[in-house]
Short mmCIF file of C-alpha atoms in Angstrom, two decimals:
data_model
loop_
_atom_site.label_atom_id
_atom_site.label_comp_id
_atom_site.label_asym_id
_atom_site.label_seq_id
_atom_site.Cartn_x
_atom_site.Cartn_y
_atom_site.Cartn_z
CA LYS A 1 35.61 -17.89 26.13
CA THR A 2 32.65 -18.27 23.48
CA PHE A 3 33.62 -21.89 23.62
CA SER A 4 33.20 -22.27 26.98
CA TYR A 5 29.88 -20.13 27.28
CA TYR A 6 29.08 -22.66 25.62
CA ILE A 7 29.67 -25.40 27.23
CA LYS A 8 28.96 -24.12 30.48
CA THR A 9 25.20 -23.83 28.72
CA SER A 10 25.28 -27.15 27.42
CA SER A 11 25.47 -28.61 31.07
CA PHE A 12 22.63 -29.94 31.94
CA ASP A 13 22.40 -31.83 28.51
CA LEU A 14 25.62 -33.45 29.97
CA LEU A 15 24.18 -34.30 33.22
CA LEU A 16 21.04 -35.58 30.72
CA LEU A 17 23.68 -37.73 29.01
CA SER A 18 25.06 -39.20 31.21
CA SER A 19 21.63 -40.15 33.49
CA ILE A 20 20.67 -41.43 30.38
CA CYS A 21 23.70 -43.63 30.05
CA GLU A 22 23.32 -45.04 33.62
CA LYS A 23 19.27 -45.41 32.82
CA VAL A 24 20.87 -47.80 30.02
CA ALA A 25 23.62 -49.96 32.04
CA SER A 26 20.50 -50.67 33.99
CA THR A 27 18.32 -51.36 31.38
CA ARG A 28 21.14 -53.83 30.44
CA LYS A 29 21.41 -55.19 34.01
CA THR A 30 17.80 -55.56 34.03
CA PHE A 31 16.96 -57.61 30.99
CA GLY A 32 20.30 -59.92 31.64
CA ILE A 33 21.55 -58.37 28.41
CA TYR A 34 25.79 -58.75 28.84
CA LYS A 35 28.59 -58.30 26.54
CA LYS A 36 31.24 -61.00 26.69
CA GLY A 37 32.90 -61.60 29.91
CA GLU A 38 29.86 -59.12 31.77
CA GLU A 39 28.38 -62.27 32.88
CA ASN A 40 28.53 -62.18 36.18
CA PHE A 41 26.38 -58.81 36.48
CA PRO A 42 23.84 -59.41 39.27
CA GLN A 43 20.74 -60.40 38.51
CA MET A 44 17.45 -57.86 39.79
CA THR A 45 15.56 -59.80 42.05
CA SER A 46 10.93 -59.60 42.35
CA ASP A 47 11.94 -56.94 45.47
CA GLN A 48 13.88 -54.99 43.11
CA LYS A 49 12.00 -55.00 40.65
CA ASN A 50 8.70 -54.04 43.18
CA GLY A 51 7.22 -57.68 42.47
CA GLU A 52 8.21 -57.70 38.65
CA SER A 53 10.45 -61.14 37.46
CA PHE A 54 12.48 -62.22 34.64
CA PRO A 55 13.62 -65.35 34.64
CA VAL A 56 17.04 -66.60 34.14
CA LYS A 57 18.33 -69.64 34.38
CA GLU A 58 21.35 -71.03 35.99
CA ASP A 59 22.84 -72.09 32.79
CA HIS A 60 23.23 -68.36 31.77
CA LYS A 61 25.83 -67.75 34.73
CA LYS A 62 28.31 -70.62 33.63
CA ASP A 63 30.98 -69.04 31.66
CA ASN A 64 31.36 -68.10 28.21
CA ALA A 65 27.67 -68.98 28.22
CA PRO A 66 25.40 -67.31 25.52
CA GLY A 67 22.32 -64.73 27.32
CA PRO A 68 18.98 -65.34 26.34
CA GLY A 69 19.02 -64.09 23.46
CA LEU A 70 16.25 -64.20 21.28
CA THR A 71 14.52 -67.09 23.47
CA PHE A 72 14.91 -64.12 26.58
CA PHE A 73 12.16 -61.95 24.08
CA VAL A 74 10.20 -64.47 23.17
CA SER A 75 9.21 -65.04 26.30
CA LEU A 76 8.76 -61.88 27.42
CA SER A 77 5.02 -60.61 27.09
CA LYS A 78 4.11 -57.76 25.17
CA GLN A 79 3.72 -55.51 27.51
CA TYR A 80 7.60 -55.19 28.42
CA PHE A 81 8.67 -55.39 25.51
CA TRP A 82 6.83 -52.37 23.90
CA LYS A 83 8.50 -50.74 27.18
CA LEU A 84 11.74 -51.46 25.74
CA LEU A 85 10.78 -49.99 22.38
CA VAL A 86 9.93 -47.32 24.16
CA ALA A 87 12.57 -46.56 26.01
CA ILE A 88 15.20 -47.28 22.86
CA LYS A 89 12.69 -44.89 21.03
CA THR A 90 13.02 -42.09 24.01
CA LEU A 91 16.75 -43.17 23.97
CA PHE A 92 17.27 -41.98 20.55
CA PHE A 93 16.04 -38.99 20.14
CA THR A 94 17.23 -37.92 23.12
CA LEU A 95 20.37 -38.64 21.80
CA TRP A 96 19.23 -36.77 18.56
CA ASP A 97 18.53 -33.85 20.53
CA PHE A 98 21.77 -33.79 22.10
CA LEU A 99 23.68 -33.70 19.04
CA CYS A 100 21.52 -30.85 17.43
CA LYS A 101 21.82 -28.57 20.15
CA ILE A 102 26.17 -29.28 20.05
CA PHE A 103 26.49 -29.09 16.01
CA LEU A 104 24.52 -25.74 16.44
CA LYS A 105 26.30 -24.59 19.16
CA LEU A 106 29.76 -25.18 17.62
CA LEU A 107 28.54 -23.39 14.15
CA ALA A 108 27.34 -20.57 16.26
CA TRP A 109 31.32 -20.46 18.04
CA VAL A 110 32.41 -20.52 14.38
CA GLN A 111 30.74 -18.34 12.87
CA GLY A 112 31.92 -15.84 15.53
CA HIS A 113 35.82 -16.28 13.94
CA ASP A 114 34.75 -15.73 11.03
CA PRO A 115 37.71 -15.60 9.61
CA SER A 116 36.74 -13.09 6.46
CA ARG A 117 36.90 -10.30 9.48
CA GLN A 118 39.19 -7.69 8.85
CA PRO A 119 42.50 -8.27 10.65
CA LEU A 120 42.94 -5.43 13.78
CA GLU A 121 45.27 -2.71 13.62
CA PRO A 122 48.33 -3.57 16.25
CA ILE A 123 47.70 -0.79 18.95
CA PRO A 124 51.14 0.85 19.19
CA ASN A 125 51.97 2.02 23.90
CA ALA A 126 48.54 1.14 24.58
CA THR A 127 47.02 -1.85 27.11
CA PRO A 128 43.50 -2.25 27.82
CA GLN A 129 43.19 -0.87 30.95
CA SER A 130 44.57 2.73 29.67
CA HIS A 131 43.14 2.61 26.08
CA PRO A 132 39.65 0.14 26.62
CA VAL A 133 38.07 -1.07 23.27
CA GLN A 134 34.33 0.13 22.51
CA ASN A 135 32.95 -1.34 19.76
CA ILE A 136 30.44 0.29 17.74
CA VAL A 137 27.57 -0.25 14.84
CA LEU A 138 26.56 1.87 12.20
CA ILE A 139 23.27 1.31 11.20
CA GLY A 140 21.13 3.26 8.52
CA ARG A 141 19.53 3.26 5.49
CA THR A 142 21.02 2.56 1.94
CA GLY A 143 21.78 6.23 1.08
CA ASP A 144 21.86 7.90 4.03
CA GLY A 145 25.77 8.60 4.52
CA LYS A 146 26.07 4.85 7.31
CA SER A 147 29.68 4.25 5.44
CA ALA A 148 30.78 8.29 5.55
CA THR A 149 29.62 8.51 8.64
CA GLY A 150 32.32 5.59 9.67
CA ASN A 151 34.93 6.80 7.90
CA SER A 152 34.75 10.42 9.44
CA ILE A 153 34.75 8.69 12.34
CA ALA A 154 37.86 6.63 11.29
CA ARG A 155 39.76 10.18 9.65
CA GLU A 156 40.45 7.49 6.55
CA LYS A 157 38.54 6.07 3.88
CA VAL A 158 37.42 2.37 5.08
CA PHE A 159 34.27 1.13 4.46
CA ILE A 160 32.47 1.58 0.74
CA THR A 161 30.41 4.65 -0.27
CA ARG A 162 27.59 4.65 -2.29
CA THR A 163 29.77 7.05 -4.68
CA HIS A 164 30.69 3.23 -5.74
CA ALA A 165 26.75 2.02 -6.42
CA THR A 166 27.81 -1.37 -7.57
CA GLU A 167 30.01 -1.62 -4.86
CA VAL A 168 27.44 -0.76 -1.66
CA THR A 169 28.27 -2.58 2.11
CA GLN A 170 26.38 -6.09 2.01
CA THR A 171 28.04 -7.81 4.52
CA CYS A 172 30.11 -6.53 7.76
CA GLN A 173 32.78 -5.09 8.42
CA THR A 174 34.95 -3.67 10.98
CA PHE A 175 38.02 -1.05 11.31
CA ARG A 176 39.90 -0.80 14.67
CA VAL A 177 40.23 3.58 15.12
CA VAL A 178 42.26 4.52 17.30
CA THR A 179 41.06 8.44 18.09
CA PRO A 180 43.48 10.98 19.33
CA GLU A 181 41.39 11.44 22.30
CA GLY A 182 42.14 8.11 23.31
CA PRO A 183 39.59 5.50 23.00
CA ILE A 184 39.39 2.68 20.74
CA LEU A 185 37.01 2.06 18.11
CA ASP A 186 36.12 -0.94 16.75
CA LEU A 187 33.41 0.52 14.27
CA ILE A 188 31.11 -1.97 12.13
CA ASP A 189 29.64 -1.25 9.38
CA THR A 190 27.02 -3.02 8.57
CA PRO A 191 24.34 -3.64 5.11
CA GLY A 192 21.82 -0.78 4.60
CA LEU A 193 18.32 -1.16 5.72
CA LEU A 194 15.10 -1.35 4.12
CA ASP A 195 17.81 -2.18 0.97
CA MET A 196 15.08 -3.58 -2.40
CA SER A 197 18.68 -5.18 -4.05
CA VAL A 198 18.59 -7.83 -1.28
CA ALA A 199 16.10 -9.97 0.93
CA PRO A 200 15.66 -8.25 3.46
CA ASP A 201 15.97 -11.71 6.01
CA ILE A 202 19.31 -12.08 4.68
CA ILE A 203 20.13 -8.05 5.64
CA SER A 204 18.87 -8.64 9.46
CA LYS A 205 20.45 -11.91 9.79
CA GLU A 206 24.50 -9.89 8.04
CA ILE A 207 22.85 -7.35 10.58
CA LEU A 208 22.84 -9.18 13.85
CA ARG A 209 25.97 -10.95 13.10
CA CYS A 210 27.43 -7.91 14.77
CA LEU A 211 26.58 -8.82 17.52
CA ILE A 212 29.14 -11.77 16.91
CA LEU A 213 31.72 -10.10 15.75
CA ALA A 214 31.90 -7.53 18.81
CA GLU A 215 33.50 -9.39 21.46
CA GLY A 216 32.60 -8.75 24.97
CA GLY A 217 29.15 -6.67 22.94
CA LEU A 218 28.13 -3.53 21.57
CA HIS A 219 29.54 0.54 23.36
CA ALA A 220 27.41 2.18 20.54
CA VAL A 221 24.46 1.94 18.18
CA ILE A 222 24.78 4.77 16.14
CA LEU A 223 21.49 5.13 13.63
CA VAL A 224 22.11 7.66 10.92
CA ILE A 225 19.60 9.22 9.51
CA SER A 226 19.98 11.46 6.52
CA ALA A 227 18.82 15.55 6.84
CA LYS A 228 19.43 16.20 3.28
CA THR A 229 15.58 14.40 2.23
CA GLN A 230 12.30 15.06 4.13
CA LEU A 231 12.02 12.37 6.85
CA SER A 232 8.98 9.96 5.76
CA GLN A 233 7.77 6.82 7.17
CA GLU A 234 10.51 4.88 5.83
CA GLU A 235 12.27 6.41 8.92
CA ASN A 236 10.16 5.01 11.15
CA MET A 237 10.37 1.73 9.81
CA ILE A 238 14.15 1.83 10.38
CA PHE A 239 13.34 2.90 13.86
CA ARG A 240 10.29 -0.44 14.34
CA THR A 241 13.11 -2.58 12.66
CA LEU A 242 15.22 -1.79 15.02
CA GLU A 243 13.60 -2.85 17.69
CA VAL A 244 12.67 -6.43 16.31
CA LEU A 245 15.70 -6.67 16.15
CA PHE A 246 17.44 -5.99 18.71
CA GLY A 247 14.11 -5.39 21.06
CA SER A 248 13.49 -2.48 23.43
CA LYS A 249 16.96 -2.06 25.48
CA ILE A 250 19.01 -1.32 22.25
CA PHE A 251 18.08 2.29 22.40
CA ASP A 252 20.07 2.91 25.57
CA TYR A 253 22.89 2.34 23.71
CA VAL A 254 21.70 3.86 20.41
CA ILE A 255 23.33 7.83 19.27
CA ILE A 256 20.76 9.27 16.20
CA VAL A 257 23.73 10.83 13.38
CA PHE A 258 22.29 13.57 10.89
CA SER A 259 24.02 13.38 7.79
CA GLY A 260 24.71 15.82 5.31
CA GLY A 261 25.50 18.91 7.56
CA ASP A 262 26.58 21.21 4.63
CA VAL A 263 23.14 21.04 3.54
CA PHE A 264 22.60 23.17 7.36
CA GLU A 265 25.60 25.38 6.78
CA ASP A 266 24.73 25.96 3.18
CA ASP A 267 21.14 26.88 4.43
CA ASP A 268 21.29 29.05 7.33
CA VAL A 269 19.43 25.91 9.53
CA THR A 270 20.21 24.60 12.58
CA LEU A 271 19.72 20.85 13.40
CA LYS A 272 17.51 22.02 16.37
CA GLU A 273 15.25 24.00 13.74
CA TYR A 274 15.11 21.68 11.55
CA LEU A 275 14.06 18.52 14.25
CA ASP A 276 11.01 21.26 15.74
CA ASP A 277 9.44 20.51 12.17
CA SER A 278 10.29 17.13 12.44
CA PRO A 279 7.26 14.49 11.97
CA ASP A 280 5.85 13.25 15.88
CA PHE A 281 7.64 9.94 16.01
CA ILE A 282 10.75 11.01 14.91
CA LYS A 283 10.60 13.02 18.39
CA ARG A 284 8.88 10.24 20.43
CA PHE A 285 12.43 8.22 19.05
CA LEU A 286 14.81 11.14 19.81
CA THR A 287 13.20 10.80 23.65
CA LEU A 288 13.69 7.28 23.97
CA CYS A 289 17.35 7.56 22.78
CA GLY A 290 17.52 9.94 25.59
CA GLN A 291 17.88 12.99 22.76
CA ARG A 292 21.02 11.58 21.78
CA LYS A 293 21.65 13.35 18.70
CA THR A 294 24.80 15.28 17.00
CA LEU A 295 25.33 16.51 12.91
CA PHE A 296 27.88 15.11 10.72
CA ASP A 297 29.23 17.09 7.98
CA ASN A 298 31.20 13.76 6.12
CA LYS A 299 32.11 16.54 3.14
CA THR A 300 34.16 18.68 4.84
CA LYS A 301 37.64 19.24 4.49
CA ASP A 302 38.14 21.45 7.43
CA ASP A 303 40.36 18.92 9.71
CA VAL A 304 39.37 21.20 12.61
CA LYS A 305 35.18 20.88 12.49
CA LYS A 306 36.07 17.43 11.55
CA ALA A 307 37.31 17.08 14.85
CA LYS A 308 34.86 18.58 16.39
CA GLN A 309 32.18 16.40 15.49
CA VAL A 310 34.18 13.46 16.21
CA HIS A 311 34.38 14.86 19.26
CA GLU A 312 30.86 15.32 20.54
CA LEU A 313 30.11 11.79 19.26
CA LEU A 314 31.97 10.37 21.68
CA ASN A 315 31.78 12.38 23.95
CA LEU A 316 27.75 11.07 23.86
CA MET A 317 29.43 7.45 23.82
CA ASP A 318 30.78 8.18 27.84
CA LEU A 319 27.16 9.46 27.92
CA VAL A 320 26.27 6.01 26.88
CA LYS A 321 28.39 4.04 28.96
CA LYS A 322 27.66 6.08 32.14
CA GLN A 323 23.87 6.05 31.68
CA ASN A 324 24.43 2.18 31.20
CA SER A 325 27.33 1.47 34.04
CA ASP A 326 29.22 0.56 31.17
CA LYS A 327 27.88 -2.60 30.52
CA PRO A 328 27.70 -3.04 26.55
CA TYR A 329 24.83 -4.95 24.81
CA THR A 330 25.41 -8.44 24.56
CA TYR A 331 24.44 -11.51 22.73
CA GLU A 332 23.57 -12.60 25.82
CA MET A 333 21.06 -9.27 25.77
CA TYR A 334 19.95 -10.61 22.52
CA LEU A 335 19.66 -13.61 22.91
CA ASN A 336 17.04 -13.26 26.23
CA MET A 337 15.19 -10.33 24.40
CA LYS A 338 14.26 -13.16 22.35
CA GLU A 339 13.54 -15.50 25.10
CA GLU A 340 10.77 -12.74 26.35
CA ASN A 341 9.92 -12.38 23.00
CA GLU A 342 9.16 -16.13 22.28
CA LYS A 343 7.65 -16.10 25.91
CA HIS A 344 5.38 -12.28 24.85
CA LYS A 345 4.01 -14.09 21.93
CA LYS A 346 2.91 -17.40 23.68
CA ASP A 347 1.97 -15.08 26.05
CA GLU A 348 -0.44 -13.02 23.57
CA GLU A 349 -1.08 -15.93 21.40
CA LEU A 350 -2.23 -17.57 24.61
CA GLN A 351 -4.32 -14.25 25.77
CA ALA A 352 -6.21 -14.06 21.46
CA LEU A 353 -7.07 -17.67 22.65
CA MET A 354 -8.74 -16.38 25.63
CA ARG A 355 -10.34 -14.11 23.62
CA GLU A 356 -11.24 -15.69 21.25
CA LEU A 357 -12.95 -18.78 24.26
CA HIS A 358 -14.94 -16.01 25.46
CA GLN A 359 -16.11 -14.57 22.40
CA ALA A 360 -17.24 -17.83 21.90
CA ASN A 361 -18.70 -18.31 25.29
CA GLN A 362 -19.94 -15.42 25.09
CA GLN A 363 -22.01 -16.06 21.24
CA MET A 364 -22.57 -19.25 22.87
CA LEU A 365 -24.76 -17.45 25.65
CA LYS A 366 -26.39 -15.72 23.33
CA ALA A 367 -27.31 -18.17 20.50
CA ILE A 368 -28.75 -19.57 23.63
CA GLU A 369 -30.17 -16.36 24.90
CA GLU A 370 -32.33 -15.88 21.52
CA MET A 371 -33.02 -18.93 21.57
CA LYS A 372 -34.96 -18.91 24.55
CA GLU A 373 -36.07 -15.34 23.62
CA ASN A 374 -37.47 -17.63 20.84
CA ASP A 375 -38.59 -20.00 21.81
CA ARG A 376 -40.41 -17.92 25.12
CA ARG A 377 -41.75 -16.02 21.63
CA LYS A 378 -42.43 -19.21 19.69
CA LYS A 379 -44.71 -20.30 23.20
CA GLU A 380 -46.30 -17.09 22.83
CA GLN A 381 -47.48 -17.00 20.00
CA GLU A 382 -49.13 -21.06 20.63
CA GLU A 383 -50.40 -20.24 23.06
CA LEU A 384 -52.16 -16.33 21.68
CA GLU A 385 -53.22 -18.82 18.56
CA SER A 386 -54.59 -21.55 21.28
CA LYS A 387 -56.39 -19.12 22.74
CA ARG A 388 -57.56 -17.69 19.27
CA ARG A 389 -58.58 -20.70 17.92
CA SER A 390 -60.45 -21.90 21.43
CA GLU A 391 -62.65 -18.10 21.58
CA GLU A 392 -63.08 -18.63 18.19
CA GLN A 393 -64.85 -22.12 18.26
CA PHE A 394 -66.50 -20.98 21.27
CA GLU A 395 -67.88 -18.51 19.50
CA GLU A 396 -68.28 -20.81 16.99
CA LEU A 397 -70.20 -22.59 19.07
CA LEU A 398 -71.44 -20.08 20.58
CA LYS A 399 -73.70 -19.28 17.12
CA THR A 400 -74.41 -22.93 16.65
CA ASN A 401 -76.19 -22.94 19.87
CA GLN A 402 -78.04 -20.45 19.00
CA HIS A 403 -78.99 -21.47 16.33
CA ASN A 404 -80.73 -24.79 17.48
CA PHE A 405 -81.99 -22.34 20.90
CA LYS A 406 -83.98 -21.11 18.63
CA GLU A 407 -84.79 -23.98 16.17
CA MET A 408 -85.69 -25.67 19.33
CA GLU A 409 -88.18 -22.83 20.44
CA GLU A 410 -88.81 -22.90 17.23
CA VAL A 411 -90.35 -26.85 17.49
CA MET A 412 -91.22 -25.28 20.84
CA GLU A 413 -93.50 -23.40 19.44
CA LYS A 414 -94.79 -25.36 17.11
CA THR A 415 -95.42 -28.19 19.48
CA ILE A 416 -97.62 -25.82 21.64
CA LYS A 417 -98.98 -24.32 19.14
CA LYS A 418 -100.11 -27.51 17.21
CA ALA A 419 -100.58 -28.58 21.22
CA THR A 420 -103.28 -25.90 21.61
CA GLU A 421 -104.83 -26.13 18.96
CA ALA A 422 -105.31 -29.86 19.54
CA GLN A 423 -106.89 -29.93 22.96
CA GLU A 424 -109.00 -26.74 22.02
CA GLU A 425 -109.95 -29.23 18.98
CA HIS A 426 -110.52 -31.23 21.11
CA PHE A 427 -112.22 -29.53 23.65
CA GLU A 428 -115.19 -27.46 21.01
CA ILE A 429 -115.75 -31.51 19.87
CA ARG A 430 -116.36 -32.35 23.84
CA LEU A 431 -118.37 -29.44 24.42
CA MET A 432 -120.62 -29.96 21.32
CA GLY A 433 -120.23 -33.61 23.03
CA MET A 434 -121.55 -32.14 26.23
CA VAL A 435 -124.67 -30.08 24.37
CA ASP A 436 -125.85 -32.40 22.02
CA ARG A 437 -125.93 -34.81 25.62
CA LEU A 438 -127.86 -31.74 27.15
CA ASP A 439 -129.83 -31.92 24.32
CA GLN A 440 -130.55 -34.83 24.22
CA MET A 441 -131.51 -34.86 28.21
CA GLU A 442 -133.64 -32.37 27.44
CA ARG A 443 -135.85 -33.79 24.81
CA THR A 444 -135.64 -36.55 26.75
CA LEU A 445 -136.78 -34.59 30.15
CA ALA A 446 -139.43 -33.22 28.28
CA ARG A 447 -140.56 -36.10 27.02
CA MET A 448 -141.21 -37.87 30.41
CA HIS A 449 -143.62 -34.32 31.18
CA GLY A 450 -145.52 -34.94 28.13
CA ASN A 451 -146.31 -38.83 29.09
CA ASN A 452 -147.11 -37.12 33.13
#
């Protein structure tokens, strides 16, 4: 069934391969490369090549005549030679990718039929219609009672518990249980989460292998949490690990089993009282799981109590089936989740890149604005400095002019004074000359009068 599913999913690859083969045949016809006995293939005309023709000698069409060979390739231009190389390269990598896909799918099919899986017990007087098989996977931290819970469900010791410290569960183990209530359970015990002795990637791969072991998918996931210790962030890490491994859809199938019911009985504490004092992340996780929870006492010897707690668990499993419309969690759902996560991751990376580009753009715009502001301030400062220098030059020039005006005024005053003094002196000289002439005239007149 699994192999046929992979063959169906490979139909596109098979069609691609057939298309490639047709391309190869077409290429052989185009270049006139034939095997012996294939010389009669029709040659492509110039019209078929959209105007591109290749010289084909008539001698090549004769019986037993060799193909163009090396002479043909030498006659080709470099353009068509490189086109041929690119076509060969593309064909090689396409075939290589196709073979890798087939190999990986065959490998997954072989892993799904692991011979190390424990043989299932025969079901007496049971048919699939009357007793449907339900695949149940047990997940939990090492030491929280995961394997012991599986033994309580099976009503016998079929899984290794931590009491054998050197033999804790390291690989997925399966066991079929025929319950008195009717359902047939395929229990799958997984390695403990947060086990420091094993690499986390190995644990994750082994836990995911339960999807291959569970033919038809998982009908319920039993998450075992110890109630003997105080709940901490380790439980929160378990929830997050579960979501990372299977996706958020897995919460629709999770049933939480709190182990350590004997401690509750000794302390006279109920599960409700215990959960009322639990951290907020436990309450959020219970809400995600639809409040599907129960308490298990894996140490009790009371058969009635054992049957009662298994019966409560079966009721929760029926509730899971009803809420999921009898559709289990399948490997295909896991692949879709991974594909969606990859797409979401790429979208997040794209959004992060867009945010970085937006931030870079904003920073660039901010830098440009700062540069503009700096240029504006620098220009204002230069203008102020130029204005200040102009005012200083004007004041200096004004002072210089005032000094020059003062000197000119002094020179003018001196000149005027000298001119005035010279004029006064000249006037006095002329006045004295006039007085002398008047005296002479008086003397002359006096002599003339004396002579008369």
